[in-house]
CSV table of C-alpha atoms in Angstrom, one decimal:
chain,number,residue,atom,x,y,z
A,10,MET,CA,0.0,0.0,0.0
A,11,ASP,CA,1.3,3.4,-0.9
A,12,HIS,CA,1.6,5.9,1.9
A,13,SER,CA,2.7,9.1,0.3
A,14,HIS,CA,2.5,11.0,3.6
A,15,LEU,CA,5.0,8.6,5.3
A,16,THR,CA,8.6,8.7,4.4
A,17,ILE,CA,10.6,5.6,3.7
A,18,GLU,CA,12.7,6.3,6.8
A,19,GLN,CA,9.5,6.5,8.9
A,20,LEU,CA,8.2,3.2,7.6
A,21,GLU,CA,11.5,1.5,8.1
A,22,ASP,CA,11.7,2.9,11.7
A,23,TRP,CA,8.2,1.6,12.3
A,24,LYS,CA,9.3,-1.9,11.3
A,25,ASN,CA,12.1,-1.7,14.0
A,26,LEU,CA,9.6,-0.6,16.7
A,27,LYS,CA,10.7,-2.4,19.9
A,28,GLY,CA,8.4,-4.4,22.0
A,29,ASN,CA,5.0,-5.7,21.2
A,30,PHE,CA,1.4,-5.4,22.3
A,31,THR,CA,-0.8,-7.8,24.3
A,32,ALA,CA,-4.4,-8.7,24.0
A,33,THR,CA,-4.8,-8.8,27.8
A,34,PRO,CA,-2.9,-5.8,29.1
A,35,ASN,CA,-2.6,-4.6,32.7
A,36,TYR,CA,-1.5,-1.3,34.1
A,37,ILE,CA,2.2,-2.2,33.9
A,38,ASP,CA,1.8,-3.2,30.2
A,39,LEU,CA,0.1,0.2,29.6
A,40,ILE,CA,2.9,2.2,31.2
A,41,ILE,CA,5.7,0.2,29.4
A,42,GLY,CA,3.8,0.1,26.1
A,43,ILE,CA,3.1,3.9,26.1
A,44,TRP,CA,6.7,4.6,27.0
A,45,ASN,CA,8.0,2.4,24.1
A,46,VAL,CA,5.7,3.9,21.6
A,47,ILE,CA,6.2,7.5,22.6
A,48,SER,CA,10.0,6.9,22.6
A,49,TRP,CA,9.7,5.7,19.0
A,50,TYR,CA,7.0,8.1,17.8
A,51,TYR,CA,8.6,11.3,19.0
A,52,LYS,CA,12.2,10.6,17.8
A,53,PRO,CA,13.6,13.7,16.2
A,54,HIS,CA,13.9,12.3,12.7
A,55,MET,CA,10.2,11.4,12.8
A,56,TRP,CA,9.4,15.1,13.0
A,57,ARG,CA,12.1,16.5,10.8
A,58,ASP,CA,9.8,18.0,8.3
A,59,TYR,CA,6.9,18.7,10.7
A,60,SER,CA,5.9,22.3,11.0
A,61,PHE,CA,3.1,23.3,13.4
A,62,PRO,CA,0.3,24.3,12.7
A,63,HIS,CA,0.6,23.7,8.9
A,64,SER,CA,1.6,20.0,9.2
A,65,PHE,CA,-1.1,19.4,11.9
A,66,ILE,CA,-3.8,20.9,9.7
A,67,GLU,CA,-2.6,19.0,6.7
A,68,ASP,CA,-2.7,15.7,8.7
A,69,PHE,CA,-6.1,16.5,10.1
A,70,THR,CA,-7.7,17.3,6.8
A,71,ARG,CA,-6.2,14.2,5.2
A,72,HIS,CA,-8.1,12.0,7.6
A,73,PHE,CA,-11.2,14.2,8.2
A,74,TYR,CA,-14.4,13.2,6.4
A,75,PHE,CA,-17.7,14.6,7.6
A,76,PRO,CA,-20.3,15.8,5.0
A,77,VAL,CA,-22.0,19.0,5.9
A,78,ASN,CA,-25.5,17.4,5.7
A,79,GLU,CA,-24.5,15.1,8.6
A,80,VAL,CA,-23.5,18.0,10.7
A,81,TYR,CA,-27.1,19.3,10.2
A,82,TYR,CA,-28.4,16.0,11.6
A,83,ILE,CA,-26.5,16.5,14.8
A,84,VAL,CA,-27.8,20.0,15.3
A,85,TYR,CA,-31.3,18.8,14.6
A,86,ILE,CA,-30.9,16.0,17.1
A,87,ALA,CA,-29.5,18.4,19.7
A,88,ILE,CA,-32.6,20.7,19.3
A,89,PHE,CA,-34.9,17.7,19.4
A,90,ILE,CA,-33.3,16.4,22.7
A,91,THR,CA,-33.6,19.9,24.2
A,92,LEU,CA,-37.3,20.0,23.4
A,93,LEU,CA,-37.8,16.5,24.6
A,94,ARG,CA,-36.1,17.2,27.9
A,95,TYR,CA,-38.3,20.4,28.3
A,96,LEU,CA,-41.4,18.4,27.7
A,97,PHE,CA,-40.3,15.6,30.1
A,98,GLU,CA,-39.3,17.9,32.9
A,99,ASN,CA,-42.3,20.3,32.6
A,100,PHE,CA,-45.2,17.8,31.9
A,101,ILE,CA,-44.0,14.7,33.7
A,102,CYS,CA,-41.4,15.6,36.4
A,103,LYS,CA,-42.8,18.9,37.7
A,104,PRO,CA,-46.3,17.7,38.3
A,105,PHE,CA,-44.9,14.6,40.0
A,106,VAL,CA,-42.6,16.6,42.4
A,107,ASN,CA,-45.4,18.9,43.2
A,108,TRP,CA,-47.7,16.0,44.0
A,109,ILE,CA,-45.3,14.4,46.4
A,110,ASP,CA,-44.3,17.8,47.8
A,111,LEU,CA,-40.5,17.7,47.5
A,112,LYS,CA,-38.4,20.4,49.0
A,113,THR,CA,-38.2,23.5,46.9
A,114,VAL,CA,-34.5,23.1,46.0
A,115,ASP,CA,-35.1,19.4,45.2
A,116,LYS,CA,-37.9,20.2,42.9
A,117,LYS,CA,-35.3,21.9,40.7
A,118,LYS,CA,-32.8,19.1,40.9
A,119,PHE,CA,-35.1,16.1,40.5
A,120,PRO,CA,-36.2,16.7,36.9
A,121,GLU,CA,-32.6,17.0,35.7
A,122,SER,CA,-31.5,13.8,37.4
A,123,ALA,CA,-34.5,11.9,36.2
A,124,TRP,CA,-34.0,13.0,32.6
A,125,LYS,CA,-30.3,12.2,32.6
A,126,CYS,CA,-30.9,8.8,34.1
A,127,LEU,CA,-33.5,8.0,31.5
A,128,PHE,CA,-31.3,9.1,28.6
A,129,TYR,CA,-28.2,7.3,29.8
A,130,THR,CA,-30.1,4.1,30.4
A,131,CYS,CA,-31.4,4.1,26.8
A,132,THR,CA,-28.1,5.0,25.2
A,133,TRP,CA,-26.0,2.6,27.4
A,134,SER,CA,-28.5,-0.3,26.7
A,135,TYR,CA,-28.1,0.3,23.0
A,136,CYS,CA,-24.3,0.4,23.4
A,137,VAL,CA,-24.5,-3.0,25.2
A,138,TYR,CA,-26.4,-4.3,22.3
A,139,LEU,CA,-23.8,-3.1,19.8
A,140,LEU,CA,-20.7,-4.2,21.6
A,141,HIS,CA,-21.9,-7.6,22.9
A,142,TYR,CA,-24.4,-8.7,20.3
A,143,ARG,CA,-23.5,-7.0,17.0
A,144,TYR,CA,-19.7,-6.5,17.2
A,145,SER,CA,-16.7,-7.8,19.2
A,146,PHE,CA,-14.8,-4.5,19.7
A,147,PHE,CA,-15.0,-4.7,23.5
A,148,ARG,CA,-13.9,-8.3,23.8
A,149,GLU,CA,-11.1,-7.9,21.2
A,150,PRO,CA,-10.1,-4.3,20.9
A,151,HIS,CA,-6.8,-5.2,19.2
A,152,LEU,CA,-8.9,-6.2,16.1
A,153,ILE,CA,-10.3,-2.7,15.7
A,154,TRP,CA,-7.6,-1.7,13.3
A,155,ASP,CA,-7.8,-4.7,10.9
A,156,ASP,CA,-10.2,-3.1,8.5
A,157,TRP,CA,-9.6,0.6,9.2
A,158,LEU,CA,-9.4,2.9,6.2
A,159,PRO,CA,-9.7,6.7,5.9
A,160,GLY,CA,-13.3,7.6,5.0
A,161,MET,CA,-14.5,4.0,5.4
A,162,ALA,CA,-18.2,3.5,5.6
A,163,VAL,CA,-19.7,3.6,9.1
A,164,PRO,CA,-22.5,1.1,9.7
A,165,PHE,CA,-25.9,2.7,10.3
A,166,ASP,CA,-26.4,1.3,13.8
A,167,ILE,CA,-23.1,2.9,14.9
A,168,LYS,CA,-23.7,6.1,13.0
A,169,LEU,CA,-27.1,6.4,14.8
A,170,MET,CA,-25.4,6.0,18.2
A,171,TYR,CA,-22.8,8.6,17.3
A,172,PHE,CA,-25.2,11.2,16.0
A,173,VAL,CA,-27.5,10.8,19.1
A,174,GLN,CA,-24.5,11.1,21.5
A,175,CYS,CA,-22.9,14.0,19.7
A,176,GLY,CA,-26.3,15.8,19.6
A,177,PHE,CA,-26.8,15.1,23.3
A,178,TYR,CA,-23.4,16.6,24.3
A,179,LEU,CA,-24.1,19.6,22.1
A,180,HIS,CA,-27.4,19.9,24.0
A,181,SER,CA,-25.5,19.4,27.3
A,182,VAL,CA,-23.3,22.5,26.7
A,183,TYR,CA,-26.4,24.6,26.3
A,184,ALA,CA,-28.1,22.7,29.2
A,185,THR,CA,-25.2,23.3,31.6
A,186,LEU,CA,-25.4,27.0,30.9
A,187,TYR,CA,-29.1,27.5,31.0
A,188,MET,CA,-31.0,24.4,32.2
A,189,ASP,CA,-29.1,22.5,34.8
A,190,TYR,CA,-28.8,23.3,38.5
A,191,LYS,CA,-25.6,25.2,39.0
A,192,ARG,CA,-23.0,23.3,41.1
A,193,LYS,CA,-19.4,24.0,42.1
A,194,ASP,CA,-18.0,21.7,39.3
A,195,PHE,CA,-19.7,23.9,36.7
A,196,TYR,CA,-16.6,24.7,34.7
A,197,VAL,CA,-15.3,21.1,34.9
A,198,MET,CA,-18.6,19.9,33.5
A,199,LEU,CA,-18.4,22.4,30.7
A,200,LEU,CA,-14.9,21.1,29.9
A,201,HIS,CA,-16.1,17.5,30.1
A,202,HIS,CA,-18.9,18.2,27.6
A,203,VAL,CA,-16.7,20.0,25.2
A,204,VAL,CA,-13.9,17.4,25.3
A,205,THR,CA,-16.5,14.5,24.9
A,206,MET,CA,-18.3,16.2,22.0
A,207,THR,CA,-15.0,16.9,20.3
A,208,LEU,CA,-13.9,13.3,20.7
A,209,ILE,CA,-17.2,12.0,19.4
A,210,PHE,CA,-17.3,14.4,16.4
A,211,VAL,CA,-13.6,14.0,15.3
A,212,SER,CA,-13.4,10.3,16.0
A,213,TYR,CA,-16.4,9.8,13.7
A,214,ALA,CA,-14.9,12.0,11.0
A,215,THR,CA,-11.6,10.2,11.1
A,216,ARG,CA,-13.3,6.8,11.3
A,217,TYR,CA,-12.1,5.9,14.8
A,218,HIS,CA,-15.8,5.1,15.6
A,219,LYS,CA,-15.1,1.6,16.9
A,220,ILE,CA,-12.9,2.9,19.8
A,221,GLY,CA,-15.3,5.7,20.3
A,222,LEU,CA,-18.1,3.2,20.9
A,223,ILE,CA,-16.1,1.7,23.8
A,224,VAL,CA,-15.4,5.1,25.3
A,225,LEU,CA,-19.2,5.7,25.4
A,226,PHE,CA,-19.8,2.3,26.9
A,227,VAL,CA,-17.4,2.6,29.8
A,228,HIS,CA,-18.6,6.1,30.7
A,229,ASP,CA,-22.4,6.1,30.4
A,230,ILE,CA,-23.0,3.3,33.0
A,231,THR,CA,-21.7,5.4,35.8
A,232,ASP,CA,-23.9,8.3,34.8
A,233,ILE,CA,-26.9,6.0,35.2
A,234,TRP,CA,-26.1,5.2,38.8
A,235,LEU,CA,-25.0,8.7,39.6
A,236,GLU,CA,-28.4,10.2,38.5
A,237,LEU,CA,-30.3,7.3,40.1
A,238,THR,CA,-28.5,7.9,43.4
A,239,LYS,CA,-29.3,11.6,43.3
A,240,PHE,CA,-33.0,11.5,42.5
A,241,LEU,CA,-33.6,8.7,45.1
A,242,HIS,CA,-32.0,11.0,47.6
A,243,TYR,CA,-34.3,13.8,46.7
A,244,LEU,CA,-37.3,11.5,47.4
A,245,GLY,CA,-36.0,11.0,50.9
A,246,SER,CA,-37.4,14.2,52.4
A,247,ARG,CA,-40.4,16.4,51.8
A,248,GLN,CA,-41.5,20.0,52.1
A,249,ASN,CA,-43.5,19.3,55.3
A,250,GLY,CA,-40.5,18.0,57.1
A,251,ARG,CA,-41.3,14.3,56.8
A,252,GLU,CA,-38.4,11.9,56.2
A,253,TYR,CA,-38.5,8.7,54.2
A,254,PRO,CA,-35.5,6.5,55.2
A,255,MET,CA,-36.2,3.8,52.7
A,256,TRP,CA,-35.4,6.2,49.8
A,257,GLU,CA,-32.1,7.3,51.5
A,258,THR,CA,-31.2,3.6,52.0
A,259,ALA,CA,-31.9,2.9,48.4
A,260,ALA,CA,-29.8,6.0,47.4
A,261,SER,CA,-26.9,4.7,49.6
A,262,GLY,CA,-27.1,1.3,47.9
A,263,CYS,CA,-27.0,3.0,44.5
A,264,PHE,CA,-24.0,5.0,45.5
A,265,ILE,CA,-22.1,1.9,46.4
A,266,VAL,CA,-22.9,0.4,43.0
A,267,PHE,CA,-21.9,3.7,41.4
A,268,THR,CA,-18.5,3.7,43.1
A,269,PHE,CA,-17.8,0.1,42.0
A,270,CYS,CA,-18.8,0.9,38.4
A,271,TRP,CA,-16.6,4.1,38.5
A,272,CYS,CA,-13.5,2.0,39.4
A,273,LEU,CA,-14.3,-0.9,37.1
A,274,PHE,CA,-15.4,1.0,34.0
A,275,ARG,CA,-13.6,4.3,34.1
A,276,LEU,CA,-10.4,3.4,35.9
A,277,TYR,CA,-9.8,-0.1,34.8
A,278,TRP,CA,-11.6,-0.9,31.5
A,279,TYR,CA,-11.1,2.6,30.1
A,280,PRO,CA,-7.3,2.4,30.4
A,281,MET,CA,-7.1,-1.2,29.4
A,282,LYS,CA,-9.6,-1.2,26.5
A,283,VAL,CA,-9.2,2.3,25.2
A,284,LEU,CA,-6.0,4.0,26.3
A,285,TYR,CA,-3.9,0.8,25.6
A,286,THR,CA,-5.6,0.3,22.2
A,287,THR,CA,-5.2,3.8,21.0
A,288,GLY,CA,-1.8,4.4,22.6
A,289,VAL,CA,0.0,1.1,22.1
A,290,THR,CA,-1.9,-1.3,19.8
A,291,THR,CA,-2.5,1.3,17.1
A,292,ALA,CA,1.3,1.8,16.7
A,293,TYR,CA,1.9,-1.8,15.9
A,294,ARG,CA,-1.3,-2.6,13.9
A,295,ALA,CA,-2.3,0.7,12.2
A,296,TYR,CA,0.6,3.0,11.6
A,297,ASP,CA,1.5,1.4,8.3
A,298,LYS,CA,-2.2,1.9,7.2
A,299,GLY,CA,-1.8,5.6,7.6
A,300,CYS,CA,-3.6,6.1,10.9
A,301,GLY,CA,-2.7,9.6,12.1
A,302,LEU,CA,-3.4,12.2,14.7
A,303,TYR,CA,-1.9,10.0,17.4
A,304,GLY,CA,-0.9,12.8,19.7
A,305,PHE,CA,-4.2,14.7,19.3
A,306,PHE,CA,-6.5,11.8,20.0
A,307,ASN,CA,-4.5,10.3,22.8
A,308,GLY,CA,-4.1,13.8,24.4
A,309,LEU,CA,-7.9,14.2,24.5
A,310,LEU,CA,-8.4,10.6,25.9
A,311,TRP,CA,-5.8,11.2,28.7
A,312,ILE,CA,-7.6,14.5,29.6
A,313,LEU,CA,-10.7,12.4,30.0
A,314,LEU,CA,-8.9,10.0,32.3
A,315,GLY,CA,-7.7,13.1,34.3
A,316,LEU,CA,-11.2,14.2,34.7
A,317,ASN,CA,-12.2,10.8,35.9
A,318,ILE,CA,-9.5,10.8,38.5
A,319,TYR,CA,-10.5,14.4,39.5
A,320,TRP,CA,-14.0,13.3,40.2
A,321,LEU,CA,-12.7,10.2,42.0
A,322,PHE,CA,-11.1,12.5,44.5
A,323,PHE,CA,-14.5,13.8,45.6
A,324,ILE,CA,-15.9,10.3,45.8
A,325,LEU,CA,-13.0,9.1,48.0
A,326,GLN,CA,-13.2,12.3,50.1
A,327,PHE,CA,-16.9,11.6,50.7
A,328,LEU,CA,-16.2,8.0,51.7
A,329,PHE,CA,-13.4,9.0,54.0
A,330,ARG,CA,-15.6,11.5,55.8
A,331,VAL,CA,-18.3,9.0,56.3
A,332,CYS,CA,-15.9,6.3,57.5
A,333,SER,CA,-14.1,8.7,59.9
A,334,GLY,CA,-17.5,9.7,61.4
A,335,THR,CA,-17.4,13.3,60.5
A,336,LEU,CA,-20.7,12.8,58.6
A,337,ASN,CA,-23.6,11.0,60.0
A,338,ASN,CA,-25.1,9.6,56.8
A,339,LEU,CA,-25.3,10.0,53.1
A,340,HIS,CA,-28.2,12.4,53.4
A,341,ASP,CA,-26.2,15.1,55.3
A,342,VAL,CA,-23.4,15.6,52.8
A,343,ARG,CA,-25.4,15.7,49.6
A,344,GLU,CA,-28.0,18.0,51.0
A,345,ASP,CA,-25.6,20.5,52.4
A,346,GLU,CA,-22.8,20.6,49.9
A,347,ASP,CA,-23.4,21.2,46.2
A,348,ASP,CA,-19.8,20.2,45.3
A,349,VAL,CA,-20.4,16.6,46.5
A,350,ASP,CA,-24.0,16.6,45.2
A,351,GLY,CA,-22.6,17.4,41.7
A,352,THR,CA,-20.2,14.5,42.0
A,353,ILE,CA,-22.0,11.5,43.4
């Protein structure tokens, strides 16, 4: 295959890339593999003719394929999701919270959590179907690159998932600014939505949609339990001062499941299935096919990991305060502190 954008020296150096990849990596494999690939990829002669930003733009446009009419679909979906959320919150959630007489502040928070829980449950369930019944990307991520080609056709079922998710995060930027309850991690959430939307949009355009599907799978599950924990907590107390311990107990159970899913999906499977595949496997199985934008994509993905670790700090802080006895129960911390309420 002719790769006019790769020099003979670069291809020869790729053949001499030390080490190898494994289909069942661990954290040590990730660290060693990333070090070996970066040591090879950023050798001075590999960048001899590189000039930023001209070379980056040239590399980006070479791989980028996103027809304008498809961008319109995403905008339409974002508008539709915004309208759907407005109808759901105003005609289903608000009458419900008024009927059960929630506290005033919880009446504002409950519709948001209920909507997000419903949306993430639907999208994650569809993602499970794609990854476990339609495709084998999650079980064998090293095979993702076997049929990769620039501008390759994207199956309709994956395209549908991508457009809905990209539309949702475009909506989420607007919702964070104008619809959501304001919390202390406001700017971090904005950054999260922008980074996620950029990853979804660009990974589709450059046909890295298979790895993008795994990214969505390992992140959406925790959002389901997060929002379920929150709105069960809101049901635990009412405007008239009455308390309902069973809802708080259910919320505590959901929080435990949420913490487990956070560690398993975002801090184990995300590095092993995504970061290892894009950071290590791609160098051995896709470089000769012309896969580019290595630093750009991996940079965004590692920022996402950084955000996951940032939010883990709040989760562990909460657990420590409960275990040390400085908090009486789950209800106290989430009712009194918005920073934790926005995290768990």
